[in-house]
Amino acid sequence: MVEAIRNAHADVNVEAHTGSGGVFDVVIDGNKVYSKWDTGRFPANADIVTIINGLKAKTA
């Protein structure tokens, strides 16, 4: 997933942190934009890229 984000958005700083208990959150600029806990599923790469696209469009 990190590679997919970097390929789609070279200007985005991506960090991956290993957690426990099946937790998987995506946090951008301190804001949680995706949570496996909330959705019940692990996101596809395209899900996160789409979220980033939307956030960038709002700030453009």
PDB file of C-alpha atoms in Angstrom:
ATOM      1  CA  MET A   1       0.000   0.000   0.000  1.00  0.00           C
ATOM      2  CA  VAL A   2       2.823   2.409   0.826  1.00  0.00           C
ATOM      3  CA  GLU A   3       4.289   1.864  -2.635  1.00  0.00           C
ATOM      4  CA  ALA A   4       0.906   2.435  -4.305  1.00  0.00           C
ATOM      5  CA  ILE A   5       0.476   5.735  -2.464  1.00  0.00           C
ATOM      6  CA  ARG A   6       3.988   6.853  -3.346  1.00  0.00           C
ATOM      7  CA  ASN A   7       3.443   5.919  -7.003  1.00  0.00           C
ATOM      8  CA  ALA A   8       0.217   7.934  -7.162  1.00  0.00           C
ATOM      9  CA  HIS A   9       1.397  10.851  -5.011  1.00  0.00           C
ATOM     10  CA  ALA A  10       5.161  11.276  -4.991  1.00  0.00           C
ATOM     11  CA  ASP A  11       4.769  14.476  -2.951  1.00  0.00           C
ATOM     12  CA  VAL A  12       3.116  12.679  -0.023  1.00  0.00           C
ATOM     13  CA  ASN A  13       5.206  11.515   2.932  1.00  0.00           C
ATOM     14  CA  VAL A  14       4.144   7.960   3.772  1.00  0.00           C
ATOM     15  CA  GLU A  15       5.011   6.133   6.970  1.00  0.00           C
ATOM     16  CA  ALA A  16       3.906   2.644   7.971  1.00  0.00           C
ATOM     17  CA  HIS A  17       3.731   1.588  11.612  1.00  0.00           C
ATOM     18  CA  THR A  18       3.072  -1.947  12.779  1.00  0.00           C
ATOM     19  CA  GLY A  19       0.246  -2.227  15.263  1.00  0.00           C
ATOM     20  CA  SER A  20      -1.507  -5.080  16.985  1.00  0.00           C
ATOM     21  CA  GLY A  21      -4.964  -6.515  17.295  1.00  0.00           C
ATOM     22  CA  GLY A  22      -5.896  -6.019  13.645  1.00  0.00           C
ATOM     23  CA  VAL A  23      -5.915  -2.236  13.891  1.00  0.00           C
ATOM     24  CA  PHE A  24      -5.308  -0.450  10.597  1.00  0.00           C
ATOM     25  CA  ASP A  25      -5.836   3.300  10.412  1.00  0.00           C
ATOM     26  CA  VAL A  26      -4.753   5.776   7.773  1.00  0.00           C
ATOM     27  CA  VAL A  27      -3.903   9.180   9.218  1.00  0.00           C
ATOM     28  CA  ILE A  28      -3.193  12.217   7.057  1.00  0.00           C
ATOM     29  CA  ASP A  29      -1.985  15.453   8.638  1.00  0.00           C
ATOM     30  CA  GLY A  30      -3.110  14.194  12.029  1.00  0.00           C
ATOM     31  CA  ASN A  31      -6.626  13.303  10.854  1.00  0.00           C
ATOM     32  CA  LYS A  32      -7.834   9.710  10.643  1.00  0.00           C
ATOM     33  CA  VAL A  33      -9.233   9.263   7.132  1.00  0.00           C
ATOM     34  CA  TYR A  34      -9.685   5.484   7.152  1.00  0.00           C
ATOM     35  CA  SER A  35     -10.205   2.926   9.886  1.00  0.00           C
ATOM     36  CA  LYS A  36     -10.449  -0.828   9.428  1.00  0.00           C
ATOM     37  CA  TRP A  37     -12.204  -0.897  12.793  1.00  0.00           C
ATOM     38  CA  ASP A  38     -14.935   1.450  11.510  1.00  0.00           C
ATOM     39  CA  THR A  39     -15.364  -0.155   8.074  1.00  0.00           C
ATOM     40  CA  GLY A  40     -14.793  -3.783   9.008  1.00  0.00           C
ATOM     41  CA  ARG A  41     -12.396  -4.328   6.131  1.00  0.00           C
ATOM     42  CA  PHE A  42      -8.845  -3.675   5.050  1.00  0.00           C
ATOM     43  CA  PRO A  43      -8.770  -0.972   2.346  1.00  0.00           C
ATOM     44  CA  ALA A  44      -7.753  -1.615  -1.232  1.00  0.00           C
ATOM     45  CA  ASN A  45      -4.853   0.502  -2.438  1.00  0.00           C
ATOM     46  CA  ALA A  46      -7.269   2.403  -4.672  1.00  0.00           C
ATOM     47  CA  ASP A  47      -9.419   3.324  -1.644  1.00  0.00           C
ATOM     48  CA  ILE A  48      -6.582   5.231  -0.009  1.00  0.00           C
ATOM     49  CA  VAL A  49      -5.384   6.809  -3.254  1.00  0.00           C
ATOM     50  CA  THR A  50      -8.957   8.022  -3.870  1.00  0.00           C
ATOM     51  CA  ILE A  51      -9.136   9.534  -0.380  1.00  0.00           C
ATOM     52  CA  ILE A  52      -5.857  11.367  -0.964  1.00  0.00           C
ATOM     53  CA  ASN A  53      -7.084  12.587  -4.369  1.00  0.00           C
ATOM     54  CA  GLY A  54     -10.186  14.031  -2.708  1.00  0.00           C
ATOM     55  CA  LEU A  55      -8.227  15.745   0.044  1.00  0.00           C
ATOM     56  CA  LYS A  56      -5.826  17.285  -2.451  1.00  0.00           C
ATOM     57  CA  ALA A  57      -8.719  18.499  -4.624  1.00  0.00           C
ATOM     58  CA  LYS A  58     -10.256  20.273  -1.611  1.00  0.00           C
ATOM     59  CA  THR A  59      -7.035  22.141  -0.886  1.00  0.00           C
ATOM     60  CA  ALA A  60      -6.275  23.056  -4.505  1.00  0.00           C
TER      61      ALA A  60
END
